[in-house]
Short mmCIF file of C-alpha atoms in Angstrom, two decimals:
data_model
loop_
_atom_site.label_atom_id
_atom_site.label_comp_id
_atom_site.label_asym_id
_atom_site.label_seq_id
_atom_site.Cartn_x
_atom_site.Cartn_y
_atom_site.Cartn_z
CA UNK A 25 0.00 0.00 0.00
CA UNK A 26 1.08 3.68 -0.61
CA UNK A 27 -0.07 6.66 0.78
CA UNK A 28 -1.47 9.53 -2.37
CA UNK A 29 -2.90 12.77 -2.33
CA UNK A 30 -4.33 15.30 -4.11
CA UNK A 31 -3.73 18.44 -2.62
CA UNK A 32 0.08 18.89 -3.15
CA UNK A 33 -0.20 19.04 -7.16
CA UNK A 34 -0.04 22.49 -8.81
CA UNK A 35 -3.18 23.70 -10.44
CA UNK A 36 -0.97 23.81 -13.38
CA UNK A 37 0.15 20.36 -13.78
CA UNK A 38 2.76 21.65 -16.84
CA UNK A 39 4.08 23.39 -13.58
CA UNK A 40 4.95 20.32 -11.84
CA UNK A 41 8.56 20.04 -10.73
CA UNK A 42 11.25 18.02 -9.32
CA UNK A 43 10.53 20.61 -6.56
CA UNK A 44 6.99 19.72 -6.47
CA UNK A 45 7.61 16.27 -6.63
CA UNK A 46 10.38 16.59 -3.79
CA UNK A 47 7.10 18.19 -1.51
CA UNK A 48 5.10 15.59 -1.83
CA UNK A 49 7.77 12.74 -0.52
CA UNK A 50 8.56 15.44 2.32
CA UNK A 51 4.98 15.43 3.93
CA UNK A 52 5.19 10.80 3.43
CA UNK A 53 3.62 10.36 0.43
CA UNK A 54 4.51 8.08 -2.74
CA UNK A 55 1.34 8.83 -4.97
CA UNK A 56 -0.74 11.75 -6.19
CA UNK A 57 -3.47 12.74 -8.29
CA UNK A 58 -3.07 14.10 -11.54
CA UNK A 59 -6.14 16.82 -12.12
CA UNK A 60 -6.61 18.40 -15.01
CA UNK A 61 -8.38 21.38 -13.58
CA UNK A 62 -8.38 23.90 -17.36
CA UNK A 63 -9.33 22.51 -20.72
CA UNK A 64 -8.52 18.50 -20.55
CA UNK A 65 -8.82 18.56 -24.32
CA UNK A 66 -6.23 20.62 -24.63
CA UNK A 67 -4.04 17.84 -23.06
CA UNK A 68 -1.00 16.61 -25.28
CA UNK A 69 0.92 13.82 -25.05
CA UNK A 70 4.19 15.54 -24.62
CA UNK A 71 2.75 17.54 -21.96
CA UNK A 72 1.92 13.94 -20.07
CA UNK A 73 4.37 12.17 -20.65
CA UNK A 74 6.79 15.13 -19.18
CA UNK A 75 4.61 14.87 -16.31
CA UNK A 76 5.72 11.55 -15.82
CA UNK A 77 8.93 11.30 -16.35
CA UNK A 78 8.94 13.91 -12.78
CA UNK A 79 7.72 11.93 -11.05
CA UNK A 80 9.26 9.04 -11.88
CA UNK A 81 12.00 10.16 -11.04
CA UNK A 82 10.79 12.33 -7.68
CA UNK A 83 9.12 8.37 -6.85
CA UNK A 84 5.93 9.64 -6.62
CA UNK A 85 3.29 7.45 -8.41
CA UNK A 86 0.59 9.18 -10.64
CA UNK A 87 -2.31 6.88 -8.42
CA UNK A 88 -4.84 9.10 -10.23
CA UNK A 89 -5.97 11.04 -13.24
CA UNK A 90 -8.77 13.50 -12.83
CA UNK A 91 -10.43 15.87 -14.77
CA UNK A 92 -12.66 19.11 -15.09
CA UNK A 93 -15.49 18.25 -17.60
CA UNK A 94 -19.27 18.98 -18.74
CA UNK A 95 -21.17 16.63 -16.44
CA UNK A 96 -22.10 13.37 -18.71
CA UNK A 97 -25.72 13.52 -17.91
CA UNK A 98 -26.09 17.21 -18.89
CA UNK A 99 -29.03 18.05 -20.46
CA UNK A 100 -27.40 19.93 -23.36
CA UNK A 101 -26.55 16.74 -26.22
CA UNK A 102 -23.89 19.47 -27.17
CA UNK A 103 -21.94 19.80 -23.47
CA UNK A 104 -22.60 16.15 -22.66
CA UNK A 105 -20.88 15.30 -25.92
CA UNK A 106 -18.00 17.40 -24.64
CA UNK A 107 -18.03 15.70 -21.45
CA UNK A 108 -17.90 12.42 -23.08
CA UNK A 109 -15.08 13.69 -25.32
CA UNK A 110 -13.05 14.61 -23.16
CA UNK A 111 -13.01 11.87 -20.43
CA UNK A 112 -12.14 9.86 -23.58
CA UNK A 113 -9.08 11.75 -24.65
CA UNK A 114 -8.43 11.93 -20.39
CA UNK A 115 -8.23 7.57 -21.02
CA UNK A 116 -6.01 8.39 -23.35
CA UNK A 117 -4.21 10.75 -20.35
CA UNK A 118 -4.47 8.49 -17.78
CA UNK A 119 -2.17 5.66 -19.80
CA UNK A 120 0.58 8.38 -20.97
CA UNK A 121 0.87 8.89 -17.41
CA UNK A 122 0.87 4.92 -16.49
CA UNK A 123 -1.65 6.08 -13.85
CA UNK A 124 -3.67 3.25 -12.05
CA UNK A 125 -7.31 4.52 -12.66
CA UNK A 126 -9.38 7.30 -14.11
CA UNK A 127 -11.50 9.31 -11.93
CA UNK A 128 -15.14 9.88 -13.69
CA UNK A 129 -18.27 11.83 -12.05
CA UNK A 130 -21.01 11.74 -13.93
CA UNK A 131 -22.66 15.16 -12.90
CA UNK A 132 -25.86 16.41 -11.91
CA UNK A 133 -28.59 18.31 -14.24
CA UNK A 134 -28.70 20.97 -12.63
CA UNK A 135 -29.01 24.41 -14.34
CA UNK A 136 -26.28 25.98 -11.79
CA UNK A 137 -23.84 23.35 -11.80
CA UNK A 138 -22.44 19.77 -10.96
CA UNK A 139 -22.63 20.35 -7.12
CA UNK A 140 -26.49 20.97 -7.07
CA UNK A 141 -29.28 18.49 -6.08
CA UNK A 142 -32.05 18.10 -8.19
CA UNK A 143 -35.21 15.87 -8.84
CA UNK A 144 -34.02 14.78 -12.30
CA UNK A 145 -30.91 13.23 -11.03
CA UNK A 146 -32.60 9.96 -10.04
CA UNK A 147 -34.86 9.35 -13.14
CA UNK A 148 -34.33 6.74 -14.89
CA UNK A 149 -34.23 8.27 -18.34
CA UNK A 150 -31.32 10.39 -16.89
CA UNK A 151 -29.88 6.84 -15.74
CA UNK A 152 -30.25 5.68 -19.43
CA UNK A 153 -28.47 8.94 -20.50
CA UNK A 154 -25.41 8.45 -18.32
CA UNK A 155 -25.39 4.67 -19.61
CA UNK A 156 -24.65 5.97 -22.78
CA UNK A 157 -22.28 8.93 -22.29
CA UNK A 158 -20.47 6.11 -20.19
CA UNK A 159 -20.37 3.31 -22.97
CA UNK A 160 -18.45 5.65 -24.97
CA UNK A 161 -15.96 6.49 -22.34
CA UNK A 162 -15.58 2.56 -21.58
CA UNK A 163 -14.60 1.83 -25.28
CA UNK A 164 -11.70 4.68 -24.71
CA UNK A 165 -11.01 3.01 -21.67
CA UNK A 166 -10.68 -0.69 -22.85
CA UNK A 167 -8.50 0.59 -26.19
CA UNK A 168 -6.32 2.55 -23.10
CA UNK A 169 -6.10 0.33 -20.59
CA UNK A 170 -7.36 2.80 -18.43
CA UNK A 171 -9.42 1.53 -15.16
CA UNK A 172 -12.52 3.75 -14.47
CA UNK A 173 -12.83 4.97 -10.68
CA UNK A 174 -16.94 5.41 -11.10
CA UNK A 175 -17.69 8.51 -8.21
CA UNK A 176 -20.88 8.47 -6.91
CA UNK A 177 -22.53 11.06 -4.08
CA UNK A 178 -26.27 11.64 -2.34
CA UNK A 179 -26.67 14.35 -4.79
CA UNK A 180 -25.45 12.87 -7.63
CA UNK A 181 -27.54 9.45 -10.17
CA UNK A 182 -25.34 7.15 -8.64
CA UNK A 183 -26.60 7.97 -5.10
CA UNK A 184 -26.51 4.32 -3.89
CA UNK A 185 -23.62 1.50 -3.84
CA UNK A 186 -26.67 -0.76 -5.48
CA UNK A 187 -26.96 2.14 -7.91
CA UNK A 188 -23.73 2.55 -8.93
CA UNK A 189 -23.33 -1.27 -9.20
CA UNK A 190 -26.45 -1.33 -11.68
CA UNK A 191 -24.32 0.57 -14.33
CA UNK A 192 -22.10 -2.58 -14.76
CA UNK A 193 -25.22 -5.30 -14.72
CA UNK A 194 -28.16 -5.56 -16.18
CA UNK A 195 -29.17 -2.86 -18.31
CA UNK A 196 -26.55 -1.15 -17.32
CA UNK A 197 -22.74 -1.09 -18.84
CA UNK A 198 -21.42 -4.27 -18.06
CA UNK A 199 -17.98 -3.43 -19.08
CA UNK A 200 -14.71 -4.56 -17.49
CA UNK A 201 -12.54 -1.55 -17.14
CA UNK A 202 -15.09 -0.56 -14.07
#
């Protein structure tokens, strides 16, 4: 086992250096999570792959990719899309980086953002819609490598352990790289 964290990464992850890397050991840990907080689409390879190389060598594992996204149950087809998109290109991220899993929150429909309760959350055509936004991620994720980390919260769809296992039975996704 190895202790990560999240808190100790720049903002900026093309930022990151040996320095940064150097921090992180200092306060006991070996991991951390890599967040891409700006545009994750914007994302290169080069720019990865740096990223990696510092911390290889500062021994500090990347335990965790993360990104900023649309939510992929929003109800604009147009920002989902973009959600989707980029959580696909973030698979792509995650195995540049030989991190051990993707982090992927689906969202909420709310009008004022992902961190807002509301009724539609927990219907079941909003289930079906995440179902599909996350059956395109999955095939990104199988051609990657790349394990999904599925979040799930009270306010959020996939408000329930049962819940969040019904995306991989059933109707649901039924994918292995969950």
């Amino acid at each position: 086992m190895y202790l990560g964290v999240q808190g100790l990464m720049l903002k900026d992850l093309n930022e990151v250096t040996e320095a940064t890397m150097t921090n992180i050991r200092d306060h006991g840990f070996t991991g951390a999570a890599c967040r891409y907080l700006e545009e994750p689409l914007e994302t290169t390879e080069s720019d990865a792959k740096r990223l990696r190389e510092i911390m290889n060598v500062g021994g500090v594992n990347p335990c965790q990719t993360a990104a900023q996204h649309p939510d992929l149950i929003d109800p604009d087809p147009d920002k989902r899309a973009k959600g989707v998109r980029a959580m696909q290109l973030m698979c792509k991220v995650a195995r540049w980086l030989g991190g051990d899993n993707l982090y992927v929150r689906s969202g909420r429909v709310h009008p004022n953002g992902s961190w807002y309760a509301h009724p539609d959350n927990y219907k079941p055509e909003t289930f079906e819609t995440l179902v599909y936004s996350l059956k395109r991620v999955c095939e990104a994720a199988e051609s990657e490598g790349t394990m999904l980390a599925i979040k799930g919260h009270t306010l959020s769809i996939l408000d329930t352990p049962e819940r969040i296992a019904e995306l991989n039975r059933g109707r649901g996704i039924r994918h292995p790289s969950i």
